[in-house]
mmCIF file of C-alpha atoms and ligand atoms in Angstrom:
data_model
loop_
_atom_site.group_PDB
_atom_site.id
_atom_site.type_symbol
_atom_site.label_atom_id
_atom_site.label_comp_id
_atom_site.label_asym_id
_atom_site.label_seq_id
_atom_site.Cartn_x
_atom_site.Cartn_y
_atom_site.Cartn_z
ATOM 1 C CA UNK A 5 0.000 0.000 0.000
ATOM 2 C CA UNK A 6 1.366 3.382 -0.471
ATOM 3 C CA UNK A 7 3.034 5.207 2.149
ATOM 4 C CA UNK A 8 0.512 8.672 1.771
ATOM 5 C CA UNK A 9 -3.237 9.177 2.302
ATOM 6 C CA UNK A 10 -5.258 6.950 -0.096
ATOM 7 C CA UNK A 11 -7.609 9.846 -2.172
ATOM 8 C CA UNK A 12 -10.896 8.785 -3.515
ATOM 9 C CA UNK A 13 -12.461 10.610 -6.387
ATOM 10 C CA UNK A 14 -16.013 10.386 -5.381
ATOM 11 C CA UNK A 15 -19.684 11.175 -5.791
ATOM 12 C CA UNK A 16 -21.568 11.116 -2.496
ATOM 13 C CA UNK A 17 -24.863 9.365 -4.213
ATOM 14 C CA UNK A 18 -23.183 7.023 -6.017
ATOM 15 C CA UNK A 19 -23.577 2.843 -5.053
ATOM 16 C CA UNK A 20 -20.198 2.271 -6.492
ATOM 17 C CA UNK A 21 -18.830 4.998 -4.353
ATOM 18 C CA UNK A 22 -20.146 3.455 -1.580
ATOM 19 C CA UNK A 23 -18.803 0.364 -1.897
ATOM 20 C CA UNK A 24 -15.040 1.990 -1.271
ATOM 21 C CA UNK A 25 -16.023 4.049 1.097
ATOM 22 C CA UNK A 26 -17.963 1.506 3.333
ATOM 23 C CA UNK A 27 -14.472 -0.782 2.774
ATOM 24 C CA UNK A 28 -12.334 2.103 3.788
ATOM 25 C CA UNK A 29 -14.244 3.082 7.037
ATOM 26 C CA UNK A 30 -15.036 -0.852 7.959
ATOM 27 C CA UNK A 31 -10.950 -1.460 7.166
ATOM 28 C CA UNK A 32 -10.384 1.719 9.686
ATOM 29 C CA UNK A 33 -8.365 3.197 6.543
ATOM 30 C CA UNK A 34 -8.296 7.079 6.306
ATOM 31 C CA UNK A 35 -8.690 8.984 3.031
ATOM 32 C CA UNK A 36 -9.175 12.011 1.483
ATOM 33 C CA UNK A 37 -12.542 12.182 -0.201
ATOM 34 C CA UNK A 38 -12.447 14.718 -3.631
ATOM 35 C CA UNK A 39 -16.173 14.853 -4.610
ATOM 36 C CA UNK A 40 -16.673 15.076 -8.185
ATOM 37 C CA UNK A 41 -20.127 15.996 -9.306
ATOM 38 C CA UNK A 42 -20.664 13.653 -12.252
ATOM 39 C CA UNK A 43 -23.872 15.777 -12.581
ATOM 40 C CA UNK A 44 -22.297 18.721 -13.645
ATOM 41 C CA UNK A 45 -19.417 16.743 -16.472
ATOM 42 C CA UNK A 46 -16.844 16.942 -13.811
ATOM 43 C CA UNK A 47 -16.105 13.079 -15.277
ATOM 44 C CA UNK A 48 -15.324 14.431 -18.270
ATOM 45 C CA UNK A 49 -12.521 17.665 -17.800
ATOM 46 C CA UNK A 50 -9.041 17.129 -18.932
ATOM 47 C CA UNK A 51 -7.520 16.723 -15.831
ATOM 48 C CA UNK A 52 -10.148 13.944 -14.358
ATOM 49 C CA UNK A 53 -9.478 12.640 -17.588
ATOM 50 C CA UNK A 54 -5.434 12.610 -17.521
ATOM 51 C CA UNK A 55 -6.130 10.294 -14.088
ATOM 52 C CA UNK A 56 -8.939 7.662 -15.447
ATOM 53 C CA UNK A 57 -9.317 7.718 -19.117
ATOM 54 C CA UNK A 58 -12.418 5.437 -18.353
ATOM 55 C CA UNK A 59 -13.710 8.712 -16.738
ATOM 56 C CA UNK A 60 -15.823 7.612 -14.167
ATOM 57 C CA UNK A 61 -15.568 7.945 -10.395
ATOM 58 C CA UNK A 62 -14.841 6.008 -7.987
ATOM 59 C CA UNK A 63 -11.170 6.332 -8.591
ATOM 60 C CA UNK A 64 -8.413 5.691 -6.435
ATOM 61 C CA UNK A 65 -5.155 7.577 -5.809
ATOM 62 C CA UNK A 66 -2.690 5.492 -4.338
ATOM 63 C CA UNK A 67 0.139 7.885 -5.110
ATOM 64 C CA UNK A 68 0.772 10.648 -7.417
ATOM 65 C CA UNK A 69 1.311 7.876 -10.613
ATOM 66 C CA UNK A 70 -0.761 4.840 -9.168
ATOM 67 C CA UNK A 71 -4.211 5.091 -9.757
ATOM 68 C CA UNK A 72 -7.368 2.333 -9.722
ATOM 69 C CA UNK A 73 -10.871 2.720 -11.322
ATOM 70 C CA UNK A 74 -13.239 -0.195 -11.286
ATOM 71 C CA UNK A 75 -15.037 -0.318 -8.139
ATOM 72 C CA UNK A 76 -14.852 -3.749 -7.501
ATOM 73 C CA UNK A 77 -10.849 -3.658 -8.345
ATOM 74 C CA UNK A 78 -10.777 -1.626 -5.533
ATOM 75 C CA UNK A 79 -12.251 -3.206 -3.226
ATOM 76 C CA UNK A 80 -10.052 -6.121 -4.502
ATOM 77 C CA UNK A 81 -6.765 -3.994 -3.517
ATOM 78 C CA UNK A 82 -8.062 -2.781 -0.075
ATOM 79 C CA UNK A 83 -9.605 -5.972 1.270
ATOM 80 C CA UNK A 84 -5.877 -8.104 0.021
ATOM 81 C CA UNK A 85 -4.844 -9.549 3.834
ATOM 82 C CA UNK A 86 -7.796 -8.704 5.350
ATOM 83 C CA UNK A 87 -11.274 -10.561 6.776
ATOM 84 C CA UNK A 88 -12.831 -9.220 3.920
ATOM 85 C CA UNK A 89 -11.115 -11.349 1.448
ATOM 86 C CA UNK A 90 -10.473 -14.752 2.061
ATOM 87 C CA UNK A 91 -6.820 -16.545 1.616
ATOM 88 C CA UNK A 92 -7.898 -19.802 -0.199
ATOM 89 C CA UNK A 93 -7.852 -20.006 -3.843
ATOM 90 C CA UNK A 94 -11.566 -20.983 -4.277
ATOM 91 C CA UNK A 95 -13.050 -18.845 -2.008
ATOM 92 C CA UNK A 96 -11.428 -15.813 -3.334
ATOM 93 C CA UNK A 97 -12.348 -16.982 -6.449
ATOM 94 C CA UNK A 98 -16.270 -17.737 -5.130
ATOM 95 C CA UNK A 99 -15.743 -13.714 -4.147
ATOM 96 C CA UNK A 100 -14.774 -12.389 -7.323
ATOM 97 C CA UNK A 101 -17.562 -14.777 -9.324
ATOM 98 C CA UNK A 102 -19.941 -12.433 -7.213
ATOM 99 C CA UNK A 103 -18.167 -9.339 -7.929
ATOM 100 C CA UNK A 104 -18.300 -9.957 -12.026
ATOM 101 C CA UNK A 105 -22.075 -10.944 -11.568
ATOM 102 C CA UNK A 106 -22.467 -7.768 -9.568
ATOM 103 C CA UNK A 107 -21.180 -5.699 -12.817
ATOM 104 C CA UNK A 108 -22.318 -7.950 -15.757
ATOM 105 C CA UNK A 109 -25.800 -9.061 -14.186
ATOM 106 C CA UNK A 110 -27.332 -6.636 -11.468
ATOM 107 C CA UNK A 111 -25.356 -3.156 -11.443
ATOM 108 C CA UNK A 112 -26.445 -2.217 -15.117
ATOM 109 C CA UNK A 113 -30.358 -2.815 -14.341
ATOM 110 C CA UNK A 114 -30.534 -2.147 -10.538
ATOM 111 C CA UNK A 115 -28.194 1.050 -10.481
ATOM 112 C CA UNK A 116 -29.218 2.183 -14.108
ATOM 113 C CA UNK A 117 -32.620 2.569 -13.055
ATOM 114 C CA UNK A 118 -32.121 3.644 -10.050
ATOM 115 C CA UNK A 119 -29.607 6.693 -12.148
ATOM 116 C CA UNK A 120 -32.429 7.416 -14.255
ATOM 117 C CA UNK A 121 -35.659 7.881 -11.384
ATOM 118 C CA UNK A 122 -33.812 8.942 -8.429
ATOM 119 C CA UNK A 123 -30.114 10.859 -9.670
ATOM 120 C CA UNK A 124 -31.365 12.142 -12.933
ATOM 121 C CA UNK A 125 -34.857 12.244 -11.591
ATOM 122 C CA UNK A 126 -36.290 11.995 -14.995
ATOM 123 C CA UNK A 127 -38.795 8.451 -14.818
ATOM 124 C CA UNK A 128 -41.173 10.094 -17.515
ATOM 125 C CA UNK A 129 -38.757 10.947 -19.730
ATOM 126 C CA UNK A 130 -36.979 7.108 -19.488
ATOM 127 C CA UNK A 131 -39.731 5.304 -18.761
ATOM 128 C CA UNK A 132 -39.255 2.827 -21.738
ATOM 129 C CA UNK A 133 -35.593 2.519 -20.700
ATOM 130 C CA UNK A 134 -36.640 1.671 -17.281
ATOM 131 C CA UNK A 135 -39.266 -0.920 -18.307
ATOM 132 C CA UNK A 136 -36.347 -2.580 -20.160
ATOM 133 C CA UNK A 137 -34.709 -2.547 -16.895
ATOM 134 C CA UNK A 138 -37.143 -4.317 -15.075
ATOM 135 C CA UNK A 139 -36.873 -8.060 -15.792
ATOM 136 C CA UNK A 140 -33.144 -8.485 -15.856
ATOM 137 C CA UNK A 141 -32.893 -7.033 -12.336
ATOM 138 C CA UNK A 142 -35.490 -8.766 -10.747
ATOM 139 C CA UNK A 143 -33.618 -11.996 -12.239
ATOM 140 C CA UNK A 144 -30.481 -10.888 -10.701
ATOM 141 C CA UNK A 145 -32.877 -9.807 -7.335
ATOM 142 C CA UNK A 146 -33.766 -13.817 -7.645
ATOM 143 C CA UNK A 147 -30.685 -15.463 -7.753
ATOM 144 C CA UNK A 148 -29.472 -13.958 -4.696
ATOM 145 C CA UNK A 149 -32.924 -14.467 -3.092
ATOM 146 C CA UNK A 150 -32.238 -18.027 -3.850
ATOM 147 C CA UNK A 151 -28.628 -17.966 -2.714
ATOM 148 C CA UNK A 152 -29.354 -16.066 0.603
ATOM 149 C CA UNK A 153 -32.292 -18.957 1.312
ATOM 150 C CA UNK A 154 -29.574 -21.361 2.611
ATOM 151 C CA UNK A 155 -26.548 -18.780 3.330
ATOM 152 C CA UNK A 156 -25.849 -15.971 5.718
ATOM 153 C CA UNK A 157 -23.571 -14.170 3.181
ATOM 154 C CA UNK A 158 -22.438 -14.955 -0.302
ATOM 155 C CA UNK A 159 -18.858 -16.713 0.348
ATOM 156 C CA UNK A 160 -18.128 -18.891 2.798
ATOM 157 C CA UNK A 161 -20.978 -17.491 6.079
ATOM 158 C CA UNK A 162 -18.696 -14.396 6.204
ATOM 159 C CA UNK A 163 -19.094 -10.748 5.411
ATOM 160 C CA UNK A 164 -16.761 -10.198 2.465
ATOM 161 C CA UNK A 165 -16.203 -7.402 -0.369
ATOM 162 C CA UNK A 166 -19.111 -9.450 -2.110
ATOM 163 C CA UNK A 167 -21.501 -8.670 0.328
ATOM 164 C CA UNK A 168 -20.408 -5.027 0.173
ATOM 165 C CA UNK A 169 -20.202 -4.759 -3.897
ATOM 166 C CA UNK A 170 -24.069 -6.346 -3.581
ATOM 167 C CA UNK A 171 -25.102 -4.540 -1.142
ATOM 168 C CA UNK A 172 -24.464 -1.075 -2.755
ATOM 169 C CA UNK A 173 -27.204 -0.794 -5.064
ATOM 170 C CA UNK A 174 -29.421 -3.629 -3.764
ATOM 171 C CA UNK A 175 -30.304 -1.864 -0.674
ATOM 172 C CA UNK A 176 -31.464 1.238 -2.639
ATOM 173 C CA UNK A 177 -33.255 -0.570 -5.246
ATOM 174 C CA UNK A 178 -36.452 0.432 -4.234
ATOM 175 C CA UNK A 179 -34.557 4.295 -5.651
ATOM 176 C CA UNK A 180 -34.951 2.644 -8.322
ATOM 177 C CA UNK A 181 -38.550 1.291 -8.604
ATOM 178 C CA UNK A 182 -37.305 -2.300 -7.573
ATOM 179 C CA UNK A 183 -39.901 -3.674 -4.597
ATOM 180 C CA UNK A 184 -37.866 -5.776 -2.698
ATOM 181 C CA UNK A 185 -40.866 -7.198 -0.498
ATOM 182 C CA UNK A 186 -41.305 -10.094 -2.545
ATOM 183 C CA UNK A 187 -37.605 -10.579 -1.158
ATOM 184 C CA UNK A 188 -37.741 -11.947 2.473
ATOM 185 C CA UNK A 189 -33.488 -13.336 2.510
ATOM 186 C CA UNK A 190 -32.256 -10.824 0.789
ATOM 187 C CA UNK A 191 -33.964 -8.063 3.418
ATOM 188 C CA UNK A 192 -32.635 -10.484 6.610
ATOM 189 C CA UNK A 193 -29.197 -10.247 4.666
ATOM 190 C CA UNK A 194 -29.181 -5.983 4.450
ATOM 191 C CA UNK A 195 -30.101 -6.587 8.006
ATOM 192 C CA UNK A 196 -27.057 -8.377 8.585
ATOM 193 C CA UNK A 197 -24.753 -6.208 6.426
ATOM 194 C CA UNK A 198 -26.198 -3.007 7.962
ATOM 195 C CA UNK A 199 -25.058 -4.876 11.623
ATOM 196 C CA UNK A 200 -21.456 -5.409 10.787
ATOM 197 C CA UNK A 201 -19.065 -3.036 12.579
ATOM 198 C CA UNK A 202 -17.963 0.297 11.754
ATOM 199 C CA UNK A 203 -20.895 0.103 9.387
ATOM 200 C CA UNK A 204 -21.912 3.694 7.582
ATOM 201 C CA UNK A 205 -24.972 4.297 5.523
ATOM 202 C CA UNK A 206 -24.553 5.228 1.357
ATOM 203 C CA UNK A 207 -24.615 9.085 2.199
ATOM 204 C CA UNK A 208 -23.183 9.655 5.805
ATOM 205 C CA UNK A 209 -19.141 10.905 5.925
ATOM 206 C CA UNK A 210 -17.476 8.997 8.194
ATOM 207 C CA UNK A 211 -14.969 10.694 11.100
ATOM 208 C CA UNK A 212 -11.782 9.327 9.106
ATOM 209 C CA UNK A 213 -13.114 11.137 6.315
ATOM 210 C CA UNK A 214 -11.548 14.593 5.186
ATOM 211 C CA UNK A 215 -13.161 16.118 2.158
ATOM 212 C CA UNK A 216 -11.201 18.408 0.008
ATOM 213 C CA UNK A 217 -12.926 21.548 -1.215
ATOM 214 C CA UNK A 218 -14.039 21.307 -4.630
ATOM 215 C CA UNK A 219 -14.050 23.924 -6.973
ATOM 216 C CA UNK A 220 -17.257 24.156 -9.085
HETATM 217 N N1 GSH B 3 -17.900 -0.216 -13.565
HETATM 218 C C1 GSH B 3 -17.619 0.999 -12.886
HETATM 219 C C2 GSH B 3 -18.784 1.939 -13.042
HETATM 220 C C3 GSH B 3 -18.494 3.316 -12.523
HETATM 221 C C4 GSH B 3 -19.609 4.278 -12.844
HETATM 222 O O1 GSH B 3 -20.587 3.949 -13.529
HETATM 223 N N2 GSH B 3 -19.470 5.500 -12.343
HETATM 224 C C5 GSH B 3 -20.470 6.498 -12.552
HETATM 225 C C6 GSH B 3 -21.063 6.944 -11.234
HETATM 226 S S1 GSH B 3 -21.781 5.587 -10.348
HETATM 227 C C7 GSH B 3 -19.809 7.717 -13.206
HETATM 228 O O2 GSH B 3 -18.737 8.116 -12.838
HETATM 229 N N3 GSH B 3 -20.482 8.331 -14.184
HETATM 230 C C8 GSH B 3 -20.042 9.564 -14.746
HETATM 231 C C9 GSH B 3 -19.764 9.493 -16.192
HETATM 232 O O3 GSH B 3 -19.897 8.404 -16.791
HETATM 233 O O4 GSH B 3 -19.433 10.548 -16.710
HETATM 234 C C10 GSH B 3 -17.331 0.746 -11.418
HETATM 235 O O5 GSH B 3 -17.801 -0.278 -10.885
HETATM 236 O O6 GSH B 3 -16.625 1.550 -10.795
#
């Protein structure tokens, strides 16, 4: 790990966000929060740019030439050596499985809509986007329904990075039109997530938190 403050590029709303900062704060890490209002095309300057090409926060600075976009990468790097990642070969494995279904099979419905109705605050104007939305996240919704039936968490009974990548966007579905009712294990699981310690909700700044003024 680098020897200065870890920075995260940031946007307080956002589930991906989260995910590193609820990591950091559970970890006991400090960092220097830089919001970047992807609102207002701060994503897209020249010097945001320079830093993640992809540009999209979150972003990590690890030092002044190491950087690390991809949420889930990040919470790769952080959680390496800690409880939050297991050791073994096949359970870290079982953990990233999770994390690529996260991005390939939940994130782009769940957190899309949830963009468009809640972020953008424009349903009427997507509604037909949103409709598309609908089935493939209540299949991903399902499949960890199912899971969470016979398991406390999604690796190995333990609270790991997957629980944390899922839990982003899955406990703000409803943000997103998604009624998770007809979802009994996967509420007792956010119950369980939202007990572990040093827990902190998708919008609250933590007290090893420092945000840097912005200019915009
Ligand atoms: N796959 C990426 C997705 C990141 C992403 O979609 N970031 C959004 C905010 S949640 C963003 O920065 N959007 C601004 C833009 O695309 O200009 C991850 O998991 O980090």
């Amino acid at each position: 790990m680098g020897m200065g403050t870890l920075r995260l590029y940031d946007f307080l709303p956002s589930g991906n966000g989260y995910k590193v900062r609820l990591l950091l704060t559970q970890i006991g890490m400090p960092f220097e929060r830089i919001e970047i209002n992807i609102l207002k095309g701060k994503t897209r300057t020249p010097e945001f740019l320079n830093k993640n090409p992809v540009g999209k926060i979150p972003l990590l600075e690890i030092d002044s030439d190491k950087y690390l976009s991809e949420s889930n990468a990040i919470l790769i790097y952080l959680s390496e050596g800690t409880e939050f990642l297991p050791y073994d070969p096949y359970l870290r494995a079982k953990v990233m499985q999770w994390l690529f279904f996260e991005q390939f099979s939940h994130e782009p419905f769940i957190a899309k809509s949830r963009y468009l109705v809640s972020i953008l605050g424009k349903p009427e104007e997507y509604h037909q986007l949103i409709e598309q939305l609908r089935e493939p996240g209540y299949a991903a919704l399902t499949i960890m329904e199912n899971h969470l039936q016979n398991h406390l968490f999604f690796v190995n009974e333990r609270y790991t990075i997957a629980d944390i990548s899922l839990f982003a966007y899955t406990h703000v579905a409803d943000e997103g039109e998604f009624d998770l009712h007809q979802f009994p294990a996967i509420i007792d699981w956010m119950e369980r997530v939202k007990k572990q310690p040093s827990y902190i909700s998708l919008q609250e700044k933590n007290m090893l938190t420092f945000d840097s003024i912005t200019v915009s």
